[in-house]
Amino acid sequence: MRAAIALSLMLFTASHAAPQLEFEVATIKPHTSSGAPDEVSGGDDKNGLLRIDNLPLKAVIELAYGVRDFQFEGPGWLSAPRFDIRARLPTGYTSRQFQPLLQNLLADRFKLTVHHASKQTPAFAMVISKGGSRFHESAGPRGFFTARPGLISGTRVSIKELAAALAGMVDWPVVDRTALTGAYDLKLGWTPDQATQTPEAGPSIFTALQEQLGLRMQTTKPLVDVVIVDHVERVPSEN
């Protein structure tokens, strides 16, 4: 299945106390599969409309709280039911309102309640190599951001966005310790089959990161925020 998630990159810090923002209108329906092997899953928040297609409820909750799999604890069945969501964004909507809006929708329709905890977990710390980073400050507009096995590429990309994309490739958290705060044009290519090997295993995403961007990974065990599901209904209330 080809994932195409582009909800303004959805790289915001999870809100612990979401303001009571609401979508003007929202519908949630069980996804009906087309049976195609390359059926798209994902969504966007363009043109005044939130659109989510073919995502499991677990993924929707993770989007709402800005966390990845290693920061999430909940019932195993959350990975099974898939939903399509359509919601009219409120007047004056900004991307920073995305998470509070989706959190409140899930609380209303799925009766979702969660709590937060801190957990120490193995991770990679991304630091600048001895030879210095190889980034170039972006002079152009924001472009499409690609993050798939074998390629991370985009214009006006922040280092935090790069770290989040890398975490999805190496299946470990990636902590940004570069102190780089600009927006950069970047392209990182590697052999996908090597994506989950350790830095010592030879040519891989780790080697590409050092050779192409002047960054390297160090192992660490930071405390990370974890979202724990206390209650959630299997079926949403009626539209």
Short mmCIF file of C-alpha atoms in Angstrom, two decimals:
data_model
loop_
_atom_site.label_atom_id
_atom_site.label_comp_id
_atom_site.label_asym_id
_atom_site.label_seq_id
_atom_site.Cartn_x
_atom_site.Cartn_y
_atom_site.Cartn_z
CA MET A 1 0.00 0.00 0.00
CA ARG A 2 1.37 3.38 -0.97
CA ALA A 3 1.19 5.97 1.78
CA ALA A 4 0.84 9.61 0.80
CA ILE A 5 0.46 11.58 3.96
CA ALA A 6 0.95 15.31 3.48
CA LEU A 7 -1.04 17.03 6.19
CA SER A 8 1.18 20.13 6.17
CA LEU A 9 3.89 17.62 7.18
CA MET A 10 2.08 17.25 10.49
CA LEU A 11 5.26 17.92 12.39
CA PHE A 12 3.97 19.86 15.37
CA THR A 13 4.50 19.31 19.08
CA ALA A 14 1.60 17.39 20.63
CA SER A 15 -0.76 19.58 22.61
CA HIS A 16 -1.46 18.44 26.16
CA ALA A 17 -4.44 20.77 26.57
CA ALA A 18 -6.22 21.19 23.25
CA PRO A 19 -8.44 24.28 22.91
CA GLN A 20 -12.05 23.57 22.11
CA LEU A 21 -11.82 23.97 18.36
CA GLU A 22 -14.36 22.19 16.20
CA PHE A 23 -14.77 21.41 12.53
CA GLU A 24 -17.79 23.12 10.96
CA VAL A 25 -19.03 19.79 9.57
CA ALA A 26 -17.44 16.34 9.82
CA THR A 27 -18.25 12.88 8.48
CA ILE A 28 -16.50 9.64 9.42
CA LYS A 29 -17.14 6.47 7.44
CA PRO A 30 -15.59 2.99 7.45
CA HIS A 31 -13.26 2.71 4.48
CA THR A 32 -14.38 0.48 1.62
CA SER A 33 -11.34 -1.05 -0.03
CA SER A 34 -11.03 -0.98 -3.81
CA GLY A 35 -8.88 -4.09 -3.70
CA ALA A 36 -6.09 -2.39 -5.63
CA PRO A 37 -2.58 -3.33 -4.41
CA ASP A 38 -1.44 0.31 -4.57
CA GLU A 39 -4.50 1.81 -2.88
CA VAL A 40 -3.58 5.21 -1.47
CA SER A 41 -3.83 6.04 2.22
CA GLY A 42 -3.25 9.44 3.74
CA GLY A 43 -4.76 12.88 3.51
CA ASP A 44 -4.40 16.63 3.29
CA ASP A 45 -5.88 19.84 4.70
CA LYS A 46 -6.22 21.97 1.59
CA ASN A 47 -8.91 24.28 0.22
CA GLY A 48 -10.83 24.51 3.47
CA LEU A 49 -11.29 20.75 3.82
CA LEU A 50 -9.62 18.04 5.88
CA ARG A 51 -9.51 14.81 3.91
CA ILE A 52 -8.28 11.51 5.33
CA ASP A 53 -8.53 8.31 3.30
CA ASN A 54 -7.98 4.69 4.28
CA LEU A 55 -6.16 5.22 7.59
CA PRO A 56 -6.48 2.90 10.60
CA LEU A 57 -7.85 4.52 13.73
CA LYS A 58 -4.43 4.10 15.37
CA ALA A 59 -2.82 6.25 12.66
CA VAL A 60 -5.52 8.91 13.00
CA ILE A 61 -4.91 9.12 16.75
CA GLU A 62 -1.16 9.40 16.16
CA LEU A 63 -1.78 12.25 13.71
CA ALA A 64 -3.99 13.99 16.24
CA TYR A 65 -1.31 13.91 18.93
CA GLY A 66 1.78 14.25 16.74
CA VAL A 67 3.35 10.97 17.86
CA ARG A 68 4.84 7.93 16.14
CA ASP A 69 4.42 4.23 16.89
CA PHE A 70 7.12 4.20 19.56
CA GLN A 71 5.22 6.96 21.40
CA PHE A 72 1.83 5.26 21.37
CA GLU A 73 0.18 2.65 23.59
CA GLY A 74 -3.34 1.38 22.97
CA PRO A 75 -5.45 -1.69 22.17
CA GLY A 76 -4.14 -3.83 19.33
CA TRP A 77 -7.46 -3.69 17.47
CA LEU A 78 -6.87 0.01 16.68
CA SER A 79 -4.66 -1.05 13.76
CA ALA A 80 -7.52 -2.89 12.04
CA PRO A 81 -10.52 -0.60 11.32
CA ARG A 82 -9.82 1.94 8.59
CA PHE A 83 -11.77 5.15 8.09
CA ASP A 84 -12.38 7.96 5.62
CA ILE A 85 -12.86 11.40 7.18
CA ARG A 86 -14.15 14.60 5.59
CA ALA A 87 -14.31 17.77 7.69
CA ARG A 88 -14.89 21.43 6.84
CA LEU A 89 -12.13 23.54 8.39
CA PRO A 90 -13.22 26.52 10.51
CA THR A 91 -12.89 30.08 9.25
CA GLY A 92 -9.38 31.42 9.79
CA TYR A 93 -7.90 27.92 10.07
CA THR A 94 -4.13 27.64 10.48
CA SER A 95 -2.05 24.48 10.39
CA ARG A 96 -1.31 24.82 14.12
CA GLN A 97 -4.99 24.13 14.80
CA PHE A 98 -4.87 20.76 13.05
CA GLN A 99 -4.07 18.65 16.10
CA PRO A 100 -6.57 20.29 18.51
CA LEU A 101 -9.31 19.98 15.89
CA LEU A 102 -8.63 16.30 15.26
CA GLN A 103 -8.24 15.55 18.98
CA ASN A 104 -11.64 17.08 19.70
CA LEU A 105 -13.24 15.22 16.79
CA LEU A 106 -11.93 11.89 18.09
CA ALA A 107 -13.10 12.70 21.61
CA ASP A 108 -16.56 13.58 20.33
CA ARG A 109 -17.11 10.77 17.84
CA PHE A 110 -15.03 7.90 19.29
CA LYS A 111 -15.18 8.99 22.96
CA LEU A 112 -11.38 8.90 22.96
CA THR A 113 -9.60 9.72 26.19
CA VAL A 114 -5.82 9.54 26.65
CA HIS A 115 -3.13 10.46 29.11
CA HIS A 116 0.54 11.30 28.66
CA ALA A 117 3.59 9.69 30.22
CA SER A 118 7.35 9.89 29.80
CA LYS A 119 9.29 6.83 28.72
CA GLN A 120 13.00 6.26 28.19
CA THR A 121 13.59 4.67 24.82
CA PRO A 122 16.54 3.84 22.55
CA ALA A 123 17.00 6.54 19.93
CA PHE A 124 19.41 8.15 17.53
CA ALA A 125 20.78 11.62 18.20
CA MET A 126 21.45 13.43 14.92
CA VAL A 127 24.59 15.58 15.16
CA ILE A 128 26.85 17.45 12.73
CA SER A 129 29.85 15.51 11.45
CA LYS A 130 33.40 16.72 12.07
CA GLY A 131 33.64 18.07 8.53
CA GLY A 132 30.54 20.23 9.00
CA SER A 133 27.05 20.03 7.55
CA ARG A 134 26.43 20.26 3.81
CA PHE A 135 23.16 22.17 3.87
CA HIS A 136 22.29 25.17 1.74
CA GLU A 137 19.79 27.72 3.00
CA SER A 138 16.73 27.68 0.78
CA ALA A 139 16.12 30.77 -1.33
CA GLY A 140 12.97 29.55 -3.06
CA PRO A 141 9.40 28.73 -2.04
CA ARG A 142 8.25 25.68 -0.13
CA GLY A 143 7.95 22.65 -2.43
CA PHE A 144 6.71 19.07 -2.20
CA PHE A 145 8.37 17.06 0.58
CA THR A 146 9.12 13.42 -0.25
CA ALA A 147 9.92 10.87 2.43
CA ARG A 148 9.91 7.27 1.21
CA PRO A 149 12.29 4.30 1.42
CA GLY A 150 15.43 5.32 -0.46
CA LEU A 151 14.71 9.04 -0.74
CA ILE A 152 14.09 12.09 1.42
CA SER A 153 13.88 15.27 -0.64
CA GLY A 154 12.36 18.73 -0.46
CA THR A 155 12.80 22.49 -0.46
CA ARG A 156 12.62 24.75 2.61
CA VAL A 157 12.82 21.72 4.92
CA SER A 158 13.55 22.17 8.62
CA ILE A 159 15.95 19.87 10.46
CA LYS A 160 13.11 18.79 12.74
CA GLU A 161 11.18 17.67 9.65
CA LEU A 162 14.23 15.76 8.45
CA ALA A 163 14.57 14.08 11.86
CA ALA A 164 10.91 13.03 11.83
CA ALA A 165 11.25 11.60 8.31
CA LEU A 166 14.40 9.70 9.28
CA ALA A 167 12.63 8.22 12.31
CA GLY A 168 10.10 6.68 9.96
CA MET A 169 12.90 5.02 7.98
CA VAL A 170 15.04 3.61 10.80
CA ASP A 171 12.17 2.62 13.17
CA TRP A 172 13.80 4.48 16.05
CA PRO A 173 13.22 7.96 17.39
CA VAL A 174 15.62 10.55 15.94
CA VAL A 175 16.51 13.47 18.22
CA ASP A 176 17.78 16.67 16.58
CA ARG A 177 20.98 17.86 18.26
CA THR A 178 22.41 19.81 15.34
CA ALA A 179 21.35 23.32 16.51
CA LEU A 180 20.51 24.07 12.86
CA THR A 181 17.45 26.33 12.73
CA GLY A 182 17.14 27.33 9.07
CA ALA A 183 15.08 26.06 6.14
CA TYR A 184 17.09 24.02 3.66
CA ASP A 185 16.92 22.42 0.23
CA LEU A 186 18.01 18.82 0.65
CA LYS A 187 18.15 15.46 -1.06
CA LEU A 188 19.14 12.25 0.69
CA GLY A 189 19.30 9.00 -1.27
CA TRP A 190 20.25 5.51 -0.06
CA THR A 191 19.67 1.81 -0.72
CA PRO A 192 16.30 0.96 0.85
CA ASP A 193 17.34 -2.61 1.66
CA GLN A 194 19.93 -1.17 4.03
CA ALA A 195 17.51 1.23 5.73
CA THR A 196 17.21 -0.55 9.08
CA GLN A 197 20.81 -1.65 9.51
CA THR A 198 23.00 -0.20 12.23
CA PRO A 199 25.50 2.54 11.37
CA GLU A 200 28.34 -0.02 11.47
CA ALA A 201 26.76 -2.36 8.91
CA GLY A 202 28.14 -0.68 5.78
CA PRO A 203 26.51 1.45 3.06
CA SER A 204 23.09 2.46 4.36
CA ILE A 205 20.95 5.43 5.22
CA PHE A 206 23.52 6.22 7.93
CA THR A 207 26.41 6.37 5.47
CA ALA A 208 24.35 8.43 3.02
CA LEU A 209 23.41 10.85 5.78
CA GLN A 210 27.07 11.49 6.60
CA GLU A 211 28.35 11.64 3.02
CA GLN A 212 25.53 13.67 1.50
CA LEU A 213 24.40 15.95 4.35
CA GLY A 214 27.33 16.00 6.75
CA LEU A 215 25.33 14.52 9.63
CA ARG A 216 25.82 11.42 11.71
CA MET A 217 23.85 9.38 14.21
CA GLN A 218 24.75 8.60 17.81
CA THR A 219 22.81 6.18 19.99
CA THR A 220 21.10 7.65 23.05
CA LYS A 221 18.19 6.93 25.41
CA PRO A 222 16.12 10.09 25.86
CA LEU A 223 12.83 10.51 27.66
CA VAL A 224 10.00 10.80 25.13
CA ASP A 225 6.36 11.77 25.48
CA VAL A 226 4.03 8.76 25.15
CA VAL A 227 0.29 8.92 24.48
CA ILE A 228 -1.63 6.14 26.24
CA VAL A 229 -5.23 5.38 25.28
CA ASP A 230 -7.55 5.11 28.28
CA HIS A 231 -10.81 4.61 26.37
CA VAL A 232 -11.95 4.53 22.74
CA GLU A 233 -15.08 3.23 21.02
CA ARG A 234 -14.81 0.86 18.08
CA VAL A 235 -17.57 2.59 16.11
CA PRO A 236 -17.95 6.38 15.79
CA SER A 237 -21.19 8.08 16.69
CA GLU A 238 -23.48 8.98 13.79
CA ASN A 239 -22.55 11.78 11.39
#
